[in-house]
XYZ file of C-alpha atoms in Angstrom:
461
model
C 0.000 0.000 0.000
C 2.846 2.356 0.794
C 4.330 1.662 -2.610
C 1.029 2.442 -4.321
C 0.776 5.683 -2.380
C 4.287 6.584 -3.452
C 3.369 6.052 -7.071
C 0.291 8.261 -6.725
C 2.057 11.215 -5.049
C 3.928 13.634 -7.307
C 7.406 14.250 -5.938
C 8.306 17.083 -8.299
C 7.409 18.492 -11.696
C 8.981 20.243 -14.677
C 7.930 22.046 -17.813
C 9.581 23.400 -20.940
C 8.804 27.056 -21.542
C 5.062 27.594 -21.349
C 4.311 23.942 -22.067
C 2.243 21.671 -19.867
C 3.921 20.655 -16.618
C 4.654 16.927 -16.074
C 4.846 15.360 -12.647
C 7.368 12.849 -11.266
C 6.489 9.978 -8.966
C 8.594 7.540 -6.948
C 8.474 3.895 -8.041
C 8.732 0.930 -5.709
C 12.440 0.439 -6.436
C 13.235 4.081 -5.701
C 13.473 5.178 -9.335
C 11.758 8.303 -10.655
C 8.928 7.850 -13.116
C 7.815 10.869 -15.146
C 4.316 11.301 -16.478
C 3.835 10.866 -20.200
C 2.255 14.036 -21.588
C 1.970 15.617 -25.016
C 5.261 17.439 -25.698
C 6.648 19.956 -28.099
C 6.834 19.023 -31.774
C 10.630 19.041 -31.694
C 10.909 16.608 -28.764
C 10.071 12.988 -27.963
C 7.007 11.783 -26.099
C 7.737 8.421 -24.544
C 7.897 7.323 -20.932
C 11.257 7.164 -19.226
C 12.686 6.211 -15.862
C 15.569 7.709 -13.923
C 17.391 5.173 -11.706
C 19.011 6.092 -8.403
C 22.734 6.732 -8.428
C 24.740 3.532 -8.771
C 22.044 1.629 -10.683
C 21.625 1.041 -14.368
C 19.929 4.114 -15.742
C 18.693 2.290 -18.834
C 18.721 3.405 -22.392
C 15.706 5.676 -22.454
C 16.260 9.427 -22.467
C 14.212 12.353 -21.290
C 11.195 13.004 -23.455
C 11.562 16.747 -23.274
C 15.025 16.741 -24.726
C 15.359 17.068 -28.489
C 17.625 14.737 -30.426
C 21.112 16.194 -31.050
C 20.612 17.038 -34.763
C 17.271 18.755 -34.140
C 18.632 20.532 -31.072
C 21.627 21.774 -33.048
C 19.476 23.160 -35.869
C 17.154 24.807 -33.366
C 20.086 26.475 -31.603
C 21.416 27.856 -34.913
C 18.222 29.002 -36.602
C 15.654 29.671 -33.855
C 15.901 32.035 -30.868
C 16.416 30.454 -27.478
C 13.079 29.693 -25.859
C 11.193 29.623 -29.173
C 8.233 30.029 -29.510
C 7.691 31.672 -26.112
C 10.589 34.114 -26.439
C 9.235 35.729 -29.631
C 5.970 37.245 -30.801
C 3.205 34.912 -32.053
C 3.663 36.181 -35.625
C 7.360 35.229 -35.713
C 7.087 31.891 -37.514
C 4.708 32.910 -40.370
C 6.672 36.100 -40.935
C 10.036 34.324 -41.061
C 8.729 31.638 -43.434
C 7.470 34.168 -45.964
C 10.556 36.314 -45.417
C 12.711 33.314 -46.350
C 10.688 32.799 -49.531
C 11.114 36.421 -50.574
C 14.840 36.356 -49.754
C 15.283 33.246 -51.918
C 13.458 34.871 -54.853
C 15.434 38.088 -54.408
C 18.706 36.133 -54.401
C 17.886 34.537 -57.754
C 16.742 37.869 -59.242
C 19.960 39.459 -58.008
C 21.993 36.803 -59.817
C 20.248 37.604 -63.098
C 20.795 41.337 -62.523
C 24.489 40.816 -61.724
C 24.917 38.774 -64.897
C 23.364 41.587 -66.922
C 25.617 44.224 -65.354
C 28.745 42.144 -65.961
C 27.665 41.719 -69.567
C 27.165 45.467 -69.837
C 30.626 46.377 -68.512
C 32.266 44.119 -71.073
C 32.830 40.726 -69.471
C 33.255 38.324 -72.379
C 33.802 41.161 -74.851
C 37.339 41.262 -76.242
C 36.921 44.925 -77.279
C 36.177 46.151 -73.772
C 39.054 47.833 -71.962
C 39.984 47.138 -68.375
C 39.868 50.842 -67.439
C 36.364 51.317 -68.838
C 35.062 48.244 -67.032
C 36.742 49.312 -63.792
C 35.282 52.830 -63.986
C 31.778 51.505 -64.603
C 32.030 49.012 -61.756
C 33.251 51.735 -59.389
C 30.213 53.834 -60.264
C 27.996 50.862 -59.522
C 29.764 50.104 -56.246
C 29.519 53.597 -54.754
C 26.990 52.993 -51.998
C 26.036 54.042 -48.499
C 26.340 57.735 -49.379
C 22.677 58.477 -48.955
C 20.381 58.555 -45.984
C 16.632 58.432 -45.665
C 15.404 61.032 -43.201
C 12.029 59.565 -42.275
C 10.752 58.099 -39.060
C 10.507 54.516 -40.237
C 9.404 53.149 -36.857
C 5.927 54.614 -37.281
C 5.163 52.722 -40.506
C 7.687 49.888 -40.444
C 5.467 47.465 -42.360
C 4.774 49.889 -45.206
C 8.399 50.952 -45.520
C 9.571 47.334 -45.478
C 7.274 46.556 -48.400
C 8.353 49.745 -50.172
C 12.046 48.885 -49.754
C 11.645 45.445 -51.303
C 9.613 46.755 -54.243
C 12.214 49.471 -54.830
C 14.885 46.777 -54.762
C 13.008 44.964 -57.542
C 12.907 48.198 -59.537
C 16.665 48.613 -59.062
C 17.334 45.087 -60.301
C 15.028 45.657 -63.283
C 17.123 48.697 -64.229
C 20.245 46.533 -64.065
C 18.600 43.911 -66.262
C 17.681 46.586 -68.814
C 21.038 48.383 -68.704
C 22.798 46.247 -71.387
C 19.835 46.720 -73.737
C 20.659 50.443 -74.046
C 24.468 50.685 -73.977
C 24.450 54.476 -74.472
C 22.595 54.955 -71.157
C 24.354 52.107 -69.367
C 26.273 54.225 -66.831
C 23.268 56.439 -66.051
C 20.990 53.418 -65.675
C 23.382 51.586 -63.356
C 23.946 54.738 -61.301
C 20.183 55.204 -60.895
C 19.885 51.582 -59.840
C 22.650 52.114 -57.289
C 20.870 55.165 -55.870
C 17.701 53.116 -55.438
C 19.649 50.369 -53.686
C 21.118 52.926 -51.286
C 17.584 53.876 -50.246
C 16.704 50.180 -50.000
C 19.695 49.577 -47.730
C 18.698 52.330 -45.307
C 14.945 51.635 -45.303
C 15.381 47.856 -45.172
C 17.924 47.951 -42.357
C 15.897 50.392 -40.274
C 12.634 48.494 -40.644
C 14.335 45.190 -39.892
C 15.551 46.683 -36.600
C 12.029 47.909 -35.807
C 10.549 44.482 -36.514
C 13.219 42.809 -34.364
C 12.157 45.023 -31.450
C 8.577 43.871 -32.042
C 9.474 40.169 -32.227
C 11.820 40.017 -29.220
C 9.756 39.365 -26.080
C 12.437 38.562 -23.499
C 14.919 41.380 -24.050
C 16.552 39.059 -26.599
C 16.938 41.408 -29.542
C 20.512 40.288 -30.204
C 19.490 36.632 -30.268
C 16.520 37.256 -32.578
C 18.680 39.366 -34.894
C 21.442 36.738 -34.950
C 19.020 33.935 -35.806
C 17.483 36.089 -38.545
C 20.967 36.481 -40.022
C 21.517 32.721 -39.785
C 18.280 32.056 -41.636
C 19.175 34.629 -44.281
C 22.620 33.079 -44.752
C 21.072 29.646 -45.297
C 18.564 31.036 -47.795
C 21.276 32.937 -49.672
C 23.374 29.771 -49.820
C 20.434 27.902 -51.314
C 19.919 30.777 -53.747
C 23.582 30.624 -54.751
C 23.383 26.901 -55.497
C 20.236 27.324 -57.586
C 21.763 30.335 -59.363
C 24.773 28.253 -60.389
C 22.366 25.851 -62.074
C 20.068 28.530 -63.512
C 22.530 31.000 -65.044
C 24.054 28.605 -67.624
C 20.517 27.757 -68.775
C 19.405 31.359 -69.344
C 22.737 32.669 -70.656
C 22.378 33.567 -74.306
C 18.571 33.587 -74.161
C 17.464 37.144 -73.218
C 13.773 36.347 -73.519
C 14.048 33.385 -71.163
C 16.127 35.474 -68.768
C 13.491 38.232 -68.717
C 10.741 35.659 -68.158
C 12.579 34.157 -65.176
C 13.196 37.615 -63.751
C 9.539 38.682 -63.942
C 8.380 35.390 -62.411
C 10.852 35.727 -59.532
C 9.896 39.372 -59.054
C 6.207 38.477 -58.818
C 7.034 35.757 -56.276
C 9.214 38.210 -54.343
C 6.489 40.849 -54.099
C 3.813 38.311 -53.150
C 5.975 36.735 -50.445
C 6.821 40.174 -49.072
C 3.158 41.105 -48.928
C 2.303 37.889 -47.086
C 5.210 38.376 -44.683
C 4.249 41.945 -43.824
C 0.556 41.083 -43.615
C 1.394 38.329 -41.101
C 2.797 40.901 -38.662
C 0.580 41.879 -35.748
C 1.890 45.102 -34.218
C 0.420 45.738 -30.758
C 1.317 49.422 -30.619
C -0.705 52.174 -32.257
C 0.499 54.287 -35.141
C -1.717 56.847 -36.866
C -3.147 54.379 -39.372
C -4.070 51.743 -36.797
C -5.401 54.352 -34.362
C -7.567 55.823 -37.130
C -9.062 52.386 -37.870
C -9.646 51.510 -34.215
C -11.152 54.906 -33.351
C -13.462 54.904 -36.371
C -14.758 51.449 -35.447
C -15.188 52.528 -31.814
C -17.120 55.675 -32.686
C -19.396 53.807 -35.087
C -20.003 50.578 -33.132
C -18.772 51.181 -29.598
C -16.263 48.310 -29.846
C -12.459 48.348 -29.854
C -10.759 46.280 -32.543
C -8.147 43.832 -31.297
C -4.587 44.067 -32.712
C -5.026 41.079 -35.056
C -8.137 42.492 -36.725
C -6.780 46.025 -36.949
C -3.482 44.864 -38.471
C -5.389 42.805 -41.020
C -7.324 45.931 -42.053
C -4.321 48.282 -42.057
C -3.442 49.528 -45.570
C 0.024 48.478 -46.716
C 0.332 50.114 -50.121
C -0.234 53.620 -48.753
C 0.736 55.478 -45.592
C 4.500 55.786 -46.117
C 4.493 59.547 -45.588
C 3.016 61.352 -42.573
C -0.426 62.726 -43.306
C -0.777 66.522 -43.197
C -4.094 66.212 -41.350
C -2.448 65.500 -37.967
C 0.794 67.060 -36.729
C 2.007 66.285 -33.203
C 4.717 68.254 -31.429
C 4.570 71.446 -33.483
C 6.183 74.691 -32.184
C 3.925 77.021 -30.223
C 4.835 80.084 -32.301
C 3.241 78.462 -35.342
C -0.211 78.488 -33.720
C -0.434 81.732 -31.769
C 0.591 85.311 -32.432
C -1.304 87.077 -29.644
C -2.383 86.629 -26.035
C -6.029 86.206 -27.063
C -5.200 83.355 -29.424
C -3.214 81.608 -26.693
C -6.078 82.102 -24.246
C -8.519 80.493 -26.703
C -6.396 77.372 -26.931
C -5.892 77.148 -23.162
C -9.453 77.742 -21.943
C -11.769 74.920 -21.004
C -9.281 72.156 -20.185
C -6.187 71.301 -18.174
C -4.633 68.806 -20.565
C -0.872 69.203 -21.229
C -1.394 69.886 -24.925
C -2.848 72.656 -27.058
C -4.799 71.806 -30.196
C -5.540 74.013 -33.182
C -8.004 72.869 -35.845
C -8.178 74.344 -39.336
C -11.619 73.306 -40.595
C -11.083 74.500 -44.153
C -8.152 72.115 -44.648
C -9.199 69.612 -41.940
C -5.740 69.977 -40.422
C -4.979 69.487 -36.733
C -1.798 70.781 -35.112
C -0.877 69.886 -31.533
C 1.563 71.608 -29.194
C 2.813 69.304 -26.445
C 3.746 70.385 -22.957
C 7.053 69.441 -21.383
C 5.139 67.068 -19.093
C 3.363 65.222 -21.904
C 3.668 61.444 -21.569
C 2.635 58.659 -24.009
C -0.920 58.719 -22.648
C -1.128 62.446 -23.362
C 0.161 61.951 -26.908
C -2.366 59.171 -27.463
C -5.202 61.394 -26.204
C -4.059 64.303 -28.376
C -3.941 62.065 -31.453
C -7.380 60.652 -30.598
C -8.666 64.214 -30.190
C -7.311 65.251 -33.578
C -8.701 62.202 -35.394
C -12.051 62.665 -33.677
C -12.230 66.230 -35.007
C -11.548 64.874 -38.474
C -14.447 62.441 -38.009
C -16.783 65.402 -37.479
C -16.311 66.346 -41.128
C -16.797 62.803 -42.366
C -19.798 60.538 -42.767
C -20.964 57.554 -40.799
C -22.602 57.032 -37.409
C -21.272 58.815 -34.332
C -22.173 58.921 -30.626
C -24.971 61.349 -29.728
C -22.594 63.977 -28.292
C -20.546 64.056 -31.485
C -23.587 64.074 -33.784
C -24.652 67.420 -32.340
C -21.150 68.809 -32.799
C -21.058 67.531 -36.392
C -24.261 69.421 -37.172
C -22.776 72.575 -35.693
C -19.567 72.124 -37.674
C -21.490 71.817 -40.920
C -23.724 74.794 -40.130
C -21.407 77.107 -38.219
C -18.689 79.518 -39.407
C -15.225 78.112 -40.015
C -13.532 80.753 -37.898
C -15.088 79.430 -34.663
C -13.090 76.198 -34.685
C -11.654 76.890 -31.229
C -15.179 76.686 -29.749
C -15.648 73.190 -31.191
C -12.207 72.188 -29.915
C -13.118 73.438 -26.438
C -16.324 71.381 -26.408
C -14.638 68.258 -27.738
C -12.278 68.469 -24.766
C -15.321 67.982 -22.544
C -16.619 65.111 -24.684
C -13.204 63.486 -24.622
C -13.067 63.732 -20.823
C -15.901 61.172 -20.773
C -15.028 59.175 -23.884
C -11.252 58.750 -23.703
C -11.006 56.823 -20.369
C -13.468 54.228 -21.745
C -11.623 54.113 -25.055
C -8.253 53.709 -23.318
C -9.562 50.876 -21.133
C -11.021 49.214 -24.219
C -7.632 49.401 -25.920
C -5.917 47.786 -22.963
C -8.561 45.065 -22.645
C -8.268 44.294 -26.369
C -4.516 43.716 -26.055
C -3.043 47.019 -27.233
C 0.102 48.318 -25.528
C -0.852 51.854 -24.519
C 2.245 52.570 -22.433
C 4.053 53.283 -25.707
C 3.067 54.229 -29.226
C 4.354 54.565 -32.775
C 2.805 57.929 -33.535
C 5.038 60.376 -35.341
C 5.839 63.176 -32.898
C 8.195 66.074 -33.490
C 10.592 67.270 -30.809
C 9.039 70.676 -30.034
C 7.773 71.119 -26.445
C 6.394 74.186 -24.694
C 5.140 75.502 -21.368
C 2.291 77.948 -20.812
C 0.060 79.499 -18.153
C -3.512 78.350 -17.890
C -6.380 80.778 -17.513
C -6.149 82.958 -14.361
C -8.266 80.626 -12.242
C -6.125 77.640 -13.216
C -2.769 76.507 -11.950
C 0.533 76.677 -13.778
C 1.464 73.510 -15.665
């Protein structure tokens, strides 16, 4: 009976990552017997026994431990703790990213072959100096920078960078067709690739920050490089087989290039669409707020990311500007007083109804919550000039906006502050409940900050 009780009582337990815990019981002979549970796909799932020290431990290994080959591949190509140490969208994104990298590698081989043909490789009449000069023009890179805040729209800029890279390779493919414009064409292609290098590198860093969930950015980045190296190696091997087949057949070469380009763009689209960013940029906030105002529900990150436009939204919209200088909005005490009256929020908002443009001055004490409220305020004002259902408080304001004079915008702004005092706390809680990370954001905010006095009965900010 004592032995049966020992078998029924769990002595200890263990689990791998967030997997199901398995208990350990003591057998009659003093050995440890572990429960057989469903295990990770990369491990084994059979029962095993651990003998006391000095006894034969047997030939059966731990079910949670992966076999050496699988464990080695996992250590090289997957971050430690995968899948719990990365975002849920890591695997689908990396699979499609590998497909697009493979297609890009093959397209790059065709483009390189065309450039080498254009500079005179295989042509007995070409001089070494002319070929060297042309190659130097092609190789002059990393002299350009892209001065845009790529963190705000990382998905769109990633897609843009890869499409621009395809355009650059197309120019290289076409360069030998027009020898007179060869140098200009190759130089233009090189300029495009410089932009691709900056935009692609910056967005890759932003996506690594998103994917790393255990302060393991270096590990995630290293494994991404390992995967890319493997894909490029596979692309090199296939290129060595493909190039002799297409050499001397321009039509076949062009056909292969356009097929690979189509595959590259499609795989990039699927990779970027698989990403689920849990922070709000202007595009995602606009979608979520519109849905909330119309239906009273907050979209979760997965749904909002699926609806987010990818082919537009690279450039900041002129309708909402956050962090503008104070001198741009006011030129007199009365104008400043109009912006300050009626609220104690650490931001000032100016609305130009004729152009539907909102400009926001941020106080020195403005935190991410303040920026999120200011952006919500600005987008809500834009909704007053649009169509679609709105809450009762905003319907009345919309009617006044459509009927009233344009010059009284500050009155509408003052009243929307009061509406937002009731609406924003509910909206913010809905965002948090839906899974959005509101302690940070990806809204584009300039660096201007200001301080000001509130109306005489108010305190100083």
